[in-house]
mmCIF file of C-alpha atoms (C1' of nucleotides) in Angstrom:
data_model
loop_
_atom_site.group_PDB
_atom_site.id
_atom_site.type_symbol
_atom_site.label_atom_id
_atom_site.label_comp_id
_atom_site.label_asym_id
_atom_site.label_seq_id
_atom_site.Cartn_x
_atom_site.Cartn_y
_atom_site.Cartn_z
ATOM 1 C CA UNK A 222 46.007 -51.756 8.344
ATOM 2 C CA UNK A 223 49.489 -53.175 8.953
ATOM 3 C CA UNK A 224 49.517 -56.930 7.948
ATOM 4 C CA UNK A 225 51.903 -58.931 9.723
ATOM 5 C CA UNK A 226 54.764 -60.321 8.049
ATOM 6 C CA UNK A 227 55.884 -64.234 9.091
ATOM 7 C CA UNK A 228 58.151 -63.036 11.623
ATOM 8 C CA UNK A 229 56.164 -60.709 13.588
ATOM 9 C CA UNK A 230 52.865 -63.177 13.294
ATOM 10 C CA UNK A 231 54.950 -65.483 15.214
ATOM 11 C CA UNK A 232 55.819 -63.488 17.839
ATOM 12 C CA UNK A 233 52.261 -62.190 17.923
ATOM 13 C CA UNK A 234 50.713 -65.431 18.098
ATOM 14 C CA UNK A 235 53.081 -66.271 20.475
ATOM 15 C CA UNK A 236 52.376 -63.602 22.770
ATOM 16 C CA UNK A 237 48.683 -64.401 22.563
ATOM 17 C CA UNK A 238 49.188 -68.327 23.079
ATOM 18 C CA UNK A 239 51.204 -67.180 25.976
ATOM 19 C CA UNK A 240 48.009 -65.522 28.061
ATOM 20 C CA UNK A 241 45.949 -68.794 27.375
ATOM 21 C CA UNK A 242 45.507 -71.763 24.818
ATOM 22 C CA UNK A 243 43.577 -70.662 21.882
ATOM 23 C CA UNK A 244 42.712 -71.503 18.101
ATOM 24 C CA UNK A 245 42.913 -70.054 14.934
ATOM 25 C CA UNK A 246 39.972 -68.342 13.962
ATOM 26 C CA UNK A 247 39.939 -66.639 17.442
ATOM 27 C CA UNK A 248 43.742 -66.006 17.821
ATOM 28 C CA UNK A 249 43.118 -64.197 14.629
ATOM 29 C CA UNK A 250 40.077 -62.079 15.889
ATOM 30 C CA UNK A 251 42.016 -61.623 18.973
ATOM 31 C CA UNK A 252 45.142 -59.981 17.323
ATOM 32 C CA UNK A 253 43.022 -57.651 15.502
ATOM 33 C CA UNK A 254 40.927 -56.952 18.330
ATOM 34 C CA UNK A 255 44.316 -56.235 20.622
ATOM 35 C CA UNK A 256 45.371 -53.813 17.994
ATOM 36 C CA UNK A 257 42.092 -51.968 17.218
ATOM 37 C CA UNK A 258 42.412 -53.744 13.939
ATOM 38 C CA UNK A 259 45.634 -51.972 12.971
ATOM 39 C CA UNK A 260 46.968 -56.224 12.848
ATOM 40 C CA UNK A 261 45.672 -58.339 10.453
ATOM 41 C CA UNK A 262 46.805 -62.096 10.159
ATOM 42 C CA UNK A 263 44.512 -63.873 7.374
ATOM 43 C CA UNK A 264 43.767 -67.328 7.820
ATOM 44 C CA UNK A 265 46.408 -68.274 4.656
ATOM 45 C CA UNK A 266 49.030 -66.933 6.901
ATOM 46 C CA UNK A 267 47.955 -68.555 9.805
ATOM 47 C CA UNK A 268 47.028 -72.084 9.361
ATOM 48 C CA UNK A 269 50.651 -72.814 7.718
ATOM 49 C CA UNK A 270 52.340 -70.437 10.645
ATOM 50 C CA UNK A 271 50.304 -72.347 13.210
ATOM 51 C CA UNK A 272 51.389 -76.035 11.432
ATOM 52 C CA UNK A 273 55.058 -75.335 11.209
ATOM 53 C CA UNK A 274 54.698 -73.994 15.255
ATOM 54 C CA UNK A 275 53.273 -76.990 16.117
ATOM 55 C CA UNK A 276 55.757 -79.252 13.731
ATOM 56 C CA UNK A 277 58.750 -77.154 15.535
ATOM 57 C CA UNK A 278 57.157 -78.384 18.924
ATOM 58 C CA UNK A 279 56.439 -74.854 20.506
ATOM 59 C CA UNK A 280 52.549 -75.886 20.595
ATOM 60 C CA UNK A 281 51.132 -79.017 21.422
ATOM 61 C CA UNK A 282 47.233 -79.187 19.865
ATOM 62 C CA UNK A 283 44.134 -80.676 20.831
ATOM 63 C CA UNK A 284 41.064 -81.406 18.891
ATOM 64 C CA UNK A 285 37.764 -80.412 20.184
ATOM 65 C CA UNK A 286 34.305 -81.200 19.237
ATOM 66 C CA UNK A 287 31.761 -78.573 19.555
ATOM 67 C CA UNK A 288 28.361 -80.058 19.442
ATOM 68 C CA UNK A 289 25.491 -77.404 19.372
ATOM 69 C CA UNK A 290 23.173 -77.521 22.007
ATOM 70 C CA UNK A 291 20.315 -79.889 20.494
ATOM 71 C CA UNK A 292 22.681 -81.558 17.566
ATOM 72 C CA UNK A 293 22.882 -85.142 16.972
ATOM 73 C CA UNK A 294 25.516 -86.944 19.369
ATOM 74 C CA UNK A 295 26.250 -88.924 16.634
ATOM 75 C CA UNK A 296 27.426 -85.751 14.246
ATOM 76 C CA UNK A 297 30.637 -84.729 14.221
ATOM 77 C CA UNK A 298 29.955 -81.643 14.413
ATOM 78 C CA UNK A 299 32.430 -78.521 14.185
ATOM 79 C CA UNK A 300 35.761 -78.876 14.931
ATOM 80 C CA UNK A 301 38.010 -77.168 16.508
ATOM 81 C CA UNK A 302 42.147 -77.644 16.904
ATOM 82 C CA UNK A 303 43.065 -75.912 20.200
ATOM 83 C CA UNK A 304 47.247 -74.325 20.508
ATOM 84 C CA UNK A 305 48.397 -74.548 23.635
ATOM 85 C CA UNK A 306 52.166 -73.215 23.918
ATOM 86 C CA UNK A 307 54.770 -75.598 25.292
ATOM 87 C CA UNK A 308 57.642 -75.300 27.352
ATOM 88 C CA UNK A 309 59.854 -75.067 24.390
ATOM 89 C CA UNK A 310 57.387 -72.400 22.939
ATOM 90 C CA UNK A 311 57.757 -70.183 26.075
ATOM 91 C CA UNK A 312 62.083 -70.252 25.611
ATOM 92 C CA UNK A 313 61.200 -69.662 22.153
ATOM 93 C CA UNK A 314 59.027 -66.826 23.050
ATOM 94 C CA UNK A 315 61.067 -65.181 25.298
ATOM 95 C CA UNK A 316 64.248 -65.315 22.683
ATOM 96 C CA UNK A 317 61.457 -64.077 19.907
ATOM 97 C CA UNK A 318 61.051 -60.777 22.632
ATOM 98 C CA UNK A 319 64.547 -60.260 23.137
ATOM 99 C CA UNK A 320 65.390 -60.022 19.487
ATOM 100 C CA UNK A 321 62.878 -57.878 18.704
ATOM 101 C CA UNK A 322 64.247 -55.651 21.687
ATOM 102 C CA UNK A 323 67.404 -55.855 19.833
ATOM 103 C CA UNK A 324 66.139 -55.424 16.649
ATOM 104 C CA UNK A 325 64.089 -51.969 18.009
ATOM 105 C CA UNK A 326 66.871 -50.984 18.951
ATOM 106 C CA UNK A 327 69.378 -51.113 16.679
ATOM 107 C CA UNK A 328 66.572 -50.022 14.097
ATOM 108 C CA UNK A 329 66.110 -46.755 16.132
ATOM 109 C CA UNK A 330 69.704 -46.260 15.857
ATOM 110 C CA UNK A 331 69.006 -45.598 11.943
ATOM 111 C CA UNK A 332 66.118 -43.856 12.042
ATOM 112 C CA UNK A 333 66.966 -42.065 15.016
ATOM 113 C CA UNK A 334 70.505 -40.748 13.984
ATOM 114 C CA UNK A 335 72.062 -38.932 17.041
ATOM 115 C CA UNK A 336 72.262 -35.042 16.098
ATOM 116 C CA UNK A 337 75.306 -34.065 14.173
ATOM 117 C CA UNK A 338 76.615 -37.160 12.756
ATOM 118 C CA UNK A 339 74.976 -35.934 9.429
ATOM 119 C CA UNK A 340 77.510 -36.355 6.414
ATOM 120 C CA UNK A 341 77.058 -36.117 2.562
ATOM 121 C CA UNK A 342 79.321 -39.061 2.244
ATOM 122 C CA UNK A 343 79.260 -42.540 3.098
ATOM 123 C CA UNK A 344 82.517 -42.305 5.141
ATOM 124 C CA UNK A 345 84.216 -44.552 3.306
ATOM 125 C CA UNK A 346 86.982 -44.174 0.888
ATOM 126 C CA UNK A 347 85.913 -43.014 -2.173
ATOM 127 C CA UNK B 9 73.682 -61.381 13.376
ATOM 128 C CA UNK B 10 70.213 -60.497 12.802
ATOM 129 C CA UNK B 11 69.486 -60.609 9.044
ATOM 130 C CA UNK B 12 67.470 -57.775 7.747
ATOM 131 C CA UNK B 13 63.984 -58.730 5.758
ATOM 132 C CA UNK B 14 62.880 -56.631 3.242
ATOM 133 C CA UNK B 15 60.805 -54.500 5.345
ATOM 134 C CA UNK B 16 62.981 -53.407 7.414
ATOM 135 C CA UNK B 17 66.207 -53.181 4.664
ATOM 136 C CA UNK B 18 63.917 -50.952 2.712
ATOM 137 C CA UNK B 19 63.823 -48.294 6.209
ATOM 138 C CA UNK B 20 67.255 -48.897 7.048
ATOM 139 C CA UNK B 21 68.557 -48.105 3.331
ATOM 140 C CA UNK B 22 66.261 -45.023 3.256
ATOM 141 C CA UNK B 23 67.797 -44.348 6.606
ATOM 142 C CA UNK B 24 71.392 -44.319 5.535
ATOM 143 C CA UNK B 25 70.309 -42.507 2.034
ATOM 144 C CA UNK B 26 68.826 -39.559 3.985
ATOM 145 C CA UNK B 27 72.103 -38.707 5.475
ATOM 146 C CA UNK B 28 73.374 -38.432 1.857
ATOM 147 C CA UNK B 29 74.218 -40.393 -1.543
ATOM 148 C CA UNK B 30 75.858 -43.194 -1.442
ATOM 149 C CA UNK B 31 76.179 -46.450 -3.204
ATOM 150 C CA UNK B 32 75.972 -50.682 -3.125
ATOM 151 C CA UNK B 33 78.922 -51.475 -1.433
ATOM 152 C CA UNK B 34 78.762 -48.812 0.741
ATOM 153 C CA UNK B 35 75.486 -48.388 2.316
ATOM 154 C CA UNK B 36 76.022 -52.479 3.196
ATOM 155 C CA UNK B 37 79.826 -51.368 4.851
ATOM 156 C CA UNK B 38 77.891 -48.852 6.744
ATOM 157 C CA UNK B 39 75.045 -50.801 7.919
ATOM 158 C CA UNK B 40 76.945 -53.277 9.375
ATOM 159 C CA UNK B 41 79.802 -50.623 10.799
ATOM 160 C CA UNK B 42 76.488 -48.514 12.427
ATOM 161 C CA UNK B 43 74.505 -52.103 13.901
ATOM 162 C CA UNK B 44 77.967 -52.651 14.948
ATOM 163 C CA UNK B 45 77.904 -55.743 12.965
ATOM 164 C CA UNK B 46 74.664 -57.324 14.355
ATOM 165 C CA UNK B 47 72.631 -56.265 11.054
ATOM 166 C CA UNK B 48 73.912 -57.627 7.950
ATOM 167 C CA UNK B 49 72.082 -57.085 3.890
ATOM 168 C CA UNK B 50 74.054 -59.081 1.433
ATOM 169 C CA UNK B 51 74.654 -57.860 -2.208
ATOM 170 C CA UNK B 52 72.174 -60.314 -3.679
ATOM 171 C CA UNK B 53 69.791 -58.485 -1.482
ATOM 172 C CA UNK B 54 70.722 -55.187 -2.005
ATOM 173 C CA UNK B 55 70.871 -54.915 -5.779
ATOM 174 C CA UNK B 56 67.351 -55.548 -6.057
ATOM 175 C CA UNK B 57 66.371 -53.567 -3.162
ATOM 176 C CA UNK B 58 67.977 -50.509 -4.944
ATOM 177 C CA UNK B 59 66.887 -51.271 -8.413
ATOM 178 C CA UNK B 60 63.595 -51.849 -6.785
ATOM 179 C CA UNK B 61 63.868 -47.859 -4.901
ATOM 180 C CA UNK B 62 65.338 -46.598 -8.652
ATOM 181 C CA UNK B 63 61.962 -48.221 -10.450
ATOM 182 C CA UNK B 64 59.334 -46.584 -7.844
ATOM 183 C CA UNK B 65 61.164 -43.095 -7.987
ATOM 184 C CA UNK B 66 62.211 -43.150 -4.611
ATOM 185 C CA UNK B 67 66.187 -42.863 -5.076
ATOM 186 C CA UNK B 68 67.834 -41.244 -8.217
ATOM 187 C CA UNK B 69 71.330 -42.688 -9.575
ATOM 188 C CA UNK B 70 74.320 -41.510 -11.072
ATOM 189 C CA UNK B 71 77.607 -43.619 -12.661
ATOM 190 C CA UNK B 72 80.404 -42.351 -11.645
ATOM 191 C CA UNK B 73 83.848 -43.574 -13.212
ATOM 192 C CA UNK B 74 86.302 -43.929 -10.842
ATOM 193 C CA UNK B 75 89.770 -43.413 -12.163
ATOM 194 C CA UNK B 76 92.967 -45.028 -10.464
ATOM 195 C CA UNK B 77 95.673 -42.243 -9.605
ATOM 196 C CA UNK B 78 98.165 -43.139 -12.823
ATOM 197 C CA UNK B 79 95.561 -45.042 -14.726
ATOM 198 C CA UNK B 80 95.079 -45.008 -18.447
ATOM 199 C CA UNK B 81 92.386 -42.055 -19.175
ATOM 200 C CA UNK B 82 91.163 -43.579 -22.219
ATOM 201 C CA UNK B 83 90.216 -46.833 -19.403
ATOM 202 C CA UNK B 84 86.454 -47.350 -18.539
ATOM 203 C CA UNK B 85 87.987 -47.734 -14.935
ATOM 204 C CA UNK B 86 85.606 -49.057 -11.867
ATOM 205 C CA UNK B 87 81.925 -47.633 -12.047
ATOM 206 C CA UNK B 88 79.873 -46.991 -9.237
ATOM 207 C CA UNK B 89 76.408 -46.368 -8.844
ATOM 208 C CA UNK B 90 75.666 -43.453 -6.821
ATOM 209 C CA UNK B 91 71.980 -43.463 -4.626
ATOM 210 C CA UNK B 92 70.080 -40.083 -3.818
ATOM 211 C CA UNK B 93 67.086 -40.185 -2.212
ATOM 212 C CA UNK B 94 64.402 -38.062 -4.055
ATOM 213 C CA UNK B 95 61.463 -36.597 -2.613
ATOM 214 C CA UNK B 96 59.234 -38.765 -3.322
ATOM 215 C CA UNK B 97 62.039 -40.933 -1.049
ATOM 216 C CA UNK B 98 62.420 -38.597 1.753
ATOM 217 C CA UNK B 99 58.135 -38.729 2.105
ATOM 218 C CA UNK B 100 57.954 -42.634 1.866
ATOM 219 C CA UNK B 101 60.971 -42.707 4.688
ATOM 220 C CA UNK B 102 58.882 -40.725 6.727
ATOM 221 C CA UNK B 103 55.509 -42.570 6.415
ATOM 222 C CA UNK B 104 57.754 -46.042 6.454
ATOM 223 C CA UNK B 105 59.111 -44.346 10.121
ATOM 224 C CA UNK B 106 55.663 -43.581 11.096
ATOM 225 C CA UNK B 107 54.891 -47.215 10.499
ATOM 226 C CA UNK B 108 57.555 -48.759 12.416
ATOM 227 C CA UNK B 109 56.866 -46.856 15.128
ATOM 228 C CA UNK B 110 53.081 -47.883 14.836
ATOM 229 C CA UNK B 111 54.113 -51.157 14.532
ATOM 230 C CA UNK B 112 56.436 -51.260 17.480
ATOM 231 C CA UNK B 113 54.133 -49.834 20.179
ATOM 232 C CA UNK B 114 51.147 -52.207 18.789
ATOM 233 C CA UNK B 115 54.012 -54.985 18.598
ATOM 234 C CA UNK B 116 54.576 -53.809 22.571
ATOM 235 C CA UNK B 117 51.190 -53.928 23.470
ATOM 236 C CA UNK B 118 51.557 -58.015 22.404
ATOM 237 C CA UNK B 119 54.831 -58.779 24.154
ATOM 238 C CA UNK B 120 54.392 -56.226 27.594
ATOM 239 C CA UNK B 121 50.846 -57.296 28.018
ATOM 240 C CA UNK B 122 49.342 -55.131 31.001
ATOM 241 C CA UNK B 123 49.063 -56.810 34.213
ATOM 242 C CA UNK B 124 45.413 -58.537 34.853
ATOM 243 C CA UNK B 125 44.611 -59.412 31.185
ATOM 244 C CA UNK B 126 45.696 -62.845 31.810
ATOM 245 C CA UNK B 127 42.743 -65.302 30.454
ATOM 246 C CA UNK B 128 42.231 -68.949 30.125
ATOM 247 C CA UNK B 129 40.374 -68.758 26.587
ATOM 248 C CA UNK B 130 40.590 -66.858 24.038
ATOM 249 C CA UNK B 131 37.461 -64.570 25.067
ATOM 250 C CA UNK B 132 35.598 -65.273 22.242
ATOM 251 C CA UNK B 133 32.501 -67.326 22.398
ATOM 252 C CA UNK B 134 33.340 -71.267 22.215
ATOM 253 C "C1'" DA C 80 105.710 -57.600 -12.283
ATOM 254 C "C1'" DC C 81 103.000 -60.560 -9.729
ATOM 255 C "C1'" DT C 82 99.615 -61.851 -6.393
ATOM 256 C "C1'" DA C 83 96.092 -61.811 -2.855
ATOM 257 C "C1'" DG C 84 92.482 -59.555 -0.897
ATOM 258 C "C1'" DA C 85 89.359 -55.803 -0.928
ATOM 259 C "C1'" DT C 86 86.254 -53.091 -3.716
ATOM 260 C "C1'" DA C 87 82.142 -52.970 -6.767
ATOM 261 C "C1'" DT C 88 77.954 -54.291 -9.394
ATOM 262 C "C1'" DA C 89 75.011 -57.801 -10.874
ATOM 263 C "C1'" DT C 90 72.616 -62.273 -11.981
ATOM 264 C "C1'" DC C 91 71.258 -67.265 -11.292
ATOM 265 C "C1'" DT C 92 68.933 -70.831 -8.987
ATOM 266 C "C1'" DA C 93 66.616 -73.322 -5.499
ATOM 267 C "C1'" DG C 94 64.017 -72.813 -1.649
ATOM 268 C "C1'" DT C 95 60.793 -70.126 1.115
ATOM 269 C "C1'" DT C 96 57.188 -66.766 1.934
ATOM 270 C "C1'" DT C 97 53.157 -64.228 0.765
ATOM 271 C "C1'" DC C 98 48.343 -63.461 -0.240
ATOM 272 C "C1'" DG C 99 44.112 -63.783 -2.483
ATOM 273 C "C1'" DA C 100 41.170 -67.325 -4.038
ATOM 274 C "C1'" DT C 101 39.161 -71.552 -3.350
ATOM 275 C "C1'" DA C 102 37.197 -75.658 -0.823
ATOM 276 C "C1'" DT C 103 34.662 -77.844 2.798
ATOM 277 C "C1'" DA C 104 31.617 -77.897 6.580
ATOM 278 C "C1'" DT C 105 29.015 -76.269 10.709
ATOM 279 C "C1'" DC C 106 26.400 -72.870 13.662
ATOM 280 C "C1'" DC C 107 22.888 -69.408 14.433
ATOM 281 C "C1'" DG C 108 19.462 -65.894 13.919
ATOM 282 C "C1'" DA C 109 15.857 -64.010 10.965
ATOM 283 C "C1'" DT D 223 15.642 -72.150 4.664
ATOM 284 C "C1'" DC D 224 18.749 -68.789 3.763
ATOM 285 C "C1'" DG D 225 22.752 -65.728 4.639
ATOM 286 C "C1'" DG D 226 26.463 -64.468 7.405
ATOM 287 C "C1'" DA D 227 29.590 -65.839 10.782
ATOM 288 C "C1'" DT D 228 32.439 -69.543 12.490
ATOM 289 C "C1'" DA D 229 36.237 -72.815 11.512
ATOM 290 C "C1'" DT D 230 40.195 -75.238 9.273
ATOM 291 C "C1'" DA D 231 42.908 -75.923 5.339
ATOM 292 C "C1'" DT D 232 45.154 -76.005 0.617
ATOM 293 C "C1'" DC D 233 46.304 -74.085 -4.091
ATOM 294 C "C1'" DG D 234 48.982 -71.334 -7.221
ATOM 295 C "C1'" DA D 235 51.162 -67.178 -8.876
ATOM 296 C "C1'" DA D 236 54.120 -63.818 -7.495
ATOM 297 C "C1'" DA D 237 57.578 -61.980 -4.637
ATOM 298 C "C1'" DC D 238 61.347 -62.594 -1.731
ATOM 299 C "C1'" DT D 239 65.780 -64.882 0.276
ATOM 300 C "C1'" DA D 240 70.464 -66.440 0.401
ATOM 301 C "C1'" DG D 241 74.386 -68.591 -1.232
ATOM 302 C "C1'" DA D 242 76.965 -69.261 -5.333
ATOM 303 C "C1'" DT D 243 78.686 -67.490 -9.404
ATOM 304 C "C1'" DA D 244 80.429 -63.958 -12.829
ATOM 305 C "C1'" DT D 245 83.029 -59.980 -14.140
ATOM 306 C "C1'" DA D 246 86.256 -56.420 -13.433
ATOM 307 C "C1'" DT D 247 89.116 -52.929 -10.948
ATOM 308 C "C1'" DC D 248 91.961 -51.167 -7.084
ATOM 309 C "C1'" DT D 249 95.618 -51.487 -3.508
ATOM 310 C "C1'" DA D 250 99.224 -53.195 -0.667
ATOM 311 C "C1'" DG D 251 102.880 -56.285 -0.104
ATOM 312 C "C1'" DT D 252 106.658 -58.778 -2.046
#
DNA sequence: ACTAGATATATCTAGTTTCGATATATCCGA
DNA sequence: TCGGATATATCGAAACTAGATATATCTAGT
């Protein structure tokens, strides 16, 4: 199990706001479904990361009401805050991708080291 | 400049160590010379990180006093802190490269979403 | 000899992030 | 009516981050 650190859960959450407005509890199940539950995002993590996404304008929210089928119309019943990504959120997205690209990259460039540029020094001046 | 988290410092200074000893200073020179300056870990990050691999065993250290051409031999002179990686260091490089990898072709499954998968909700029951 | 800038390790502090625990409340099947 | 799943949210301790600060040596230029 791999848990998501605050950069990656944004770009994951993202990613999944980006196929279709969704909610917490289900983005959550959703990101561990997508990654046969090697991602985990607990709702401590989320709740804040979806607050400060929706503070930095990349979601707008919506509140929903689910009744149950026979409850009282005058309970409140369960609710339910809906993240749908914005305009801004989609830019922001497709930034989060490319630096990631980047970041792969570059990454693979260290633990990837083309043959033969082993050394037992740093290569600088000692 | 992409600033290296923890995570990823921790790989990229195993990384570096694997291709031999080396110290503070250093490894931080050569991380930025090898990302061609796009990844940068400042000292007050990389002290800790290294005291941090020293405490769990994964990198054994040396002092080394290094002695100006016409200096004084009775001087202290500059010290440096050498960094091997140990075994125990070479393993948890591997397993923290078998991560990353996990991570990026999960992380890929997020951001290059197969065609057709697009959905309105969330999937889950509402 | 003096000086500036690079080399070198390390800590301090304030702000942020993390993560399990906790709190509240509803829905649904047995 | 009870337990487990659904659903959102905060709390607090610990860890982490990043710039500033501290100390000291080396090297090149003047």
């Amino acid at each position: 199990m791999l848990t998501l650190k605050q950069d990656n859960s944004e770009l994951v959450v993202l990613s999944v706001l980006a196929a279709g407005a969704s909610y917490g509890y289900a983005i959550s199940k959703d990101i561990a479904a997508r990654s046969d539950g090697h991602f985990k995002l607990s709702a401590s993590g989320m709740y804040p990361l979806l607050t400060k996404l929706e503070k930095n304008g990349l979601v707008t929210t919506d509140w929903e009401e689910v009744k149950a089928a026979g409850a009282d119309p005058d309970s409140s019943g369960r609710r339910r805050k809906w993240y749908t990504l914005s305009a801004k959120g989609q830019k922001q997205l497709e930034r989060r991708i490319e630096m990631h690209r980047q970041m792969q990259s570059i990454l693979d460039g260290f633990v990837l080291p083309a043959s033969g540029n082993a050394h037992t020094e740093s290569g600088l001046a000692g």
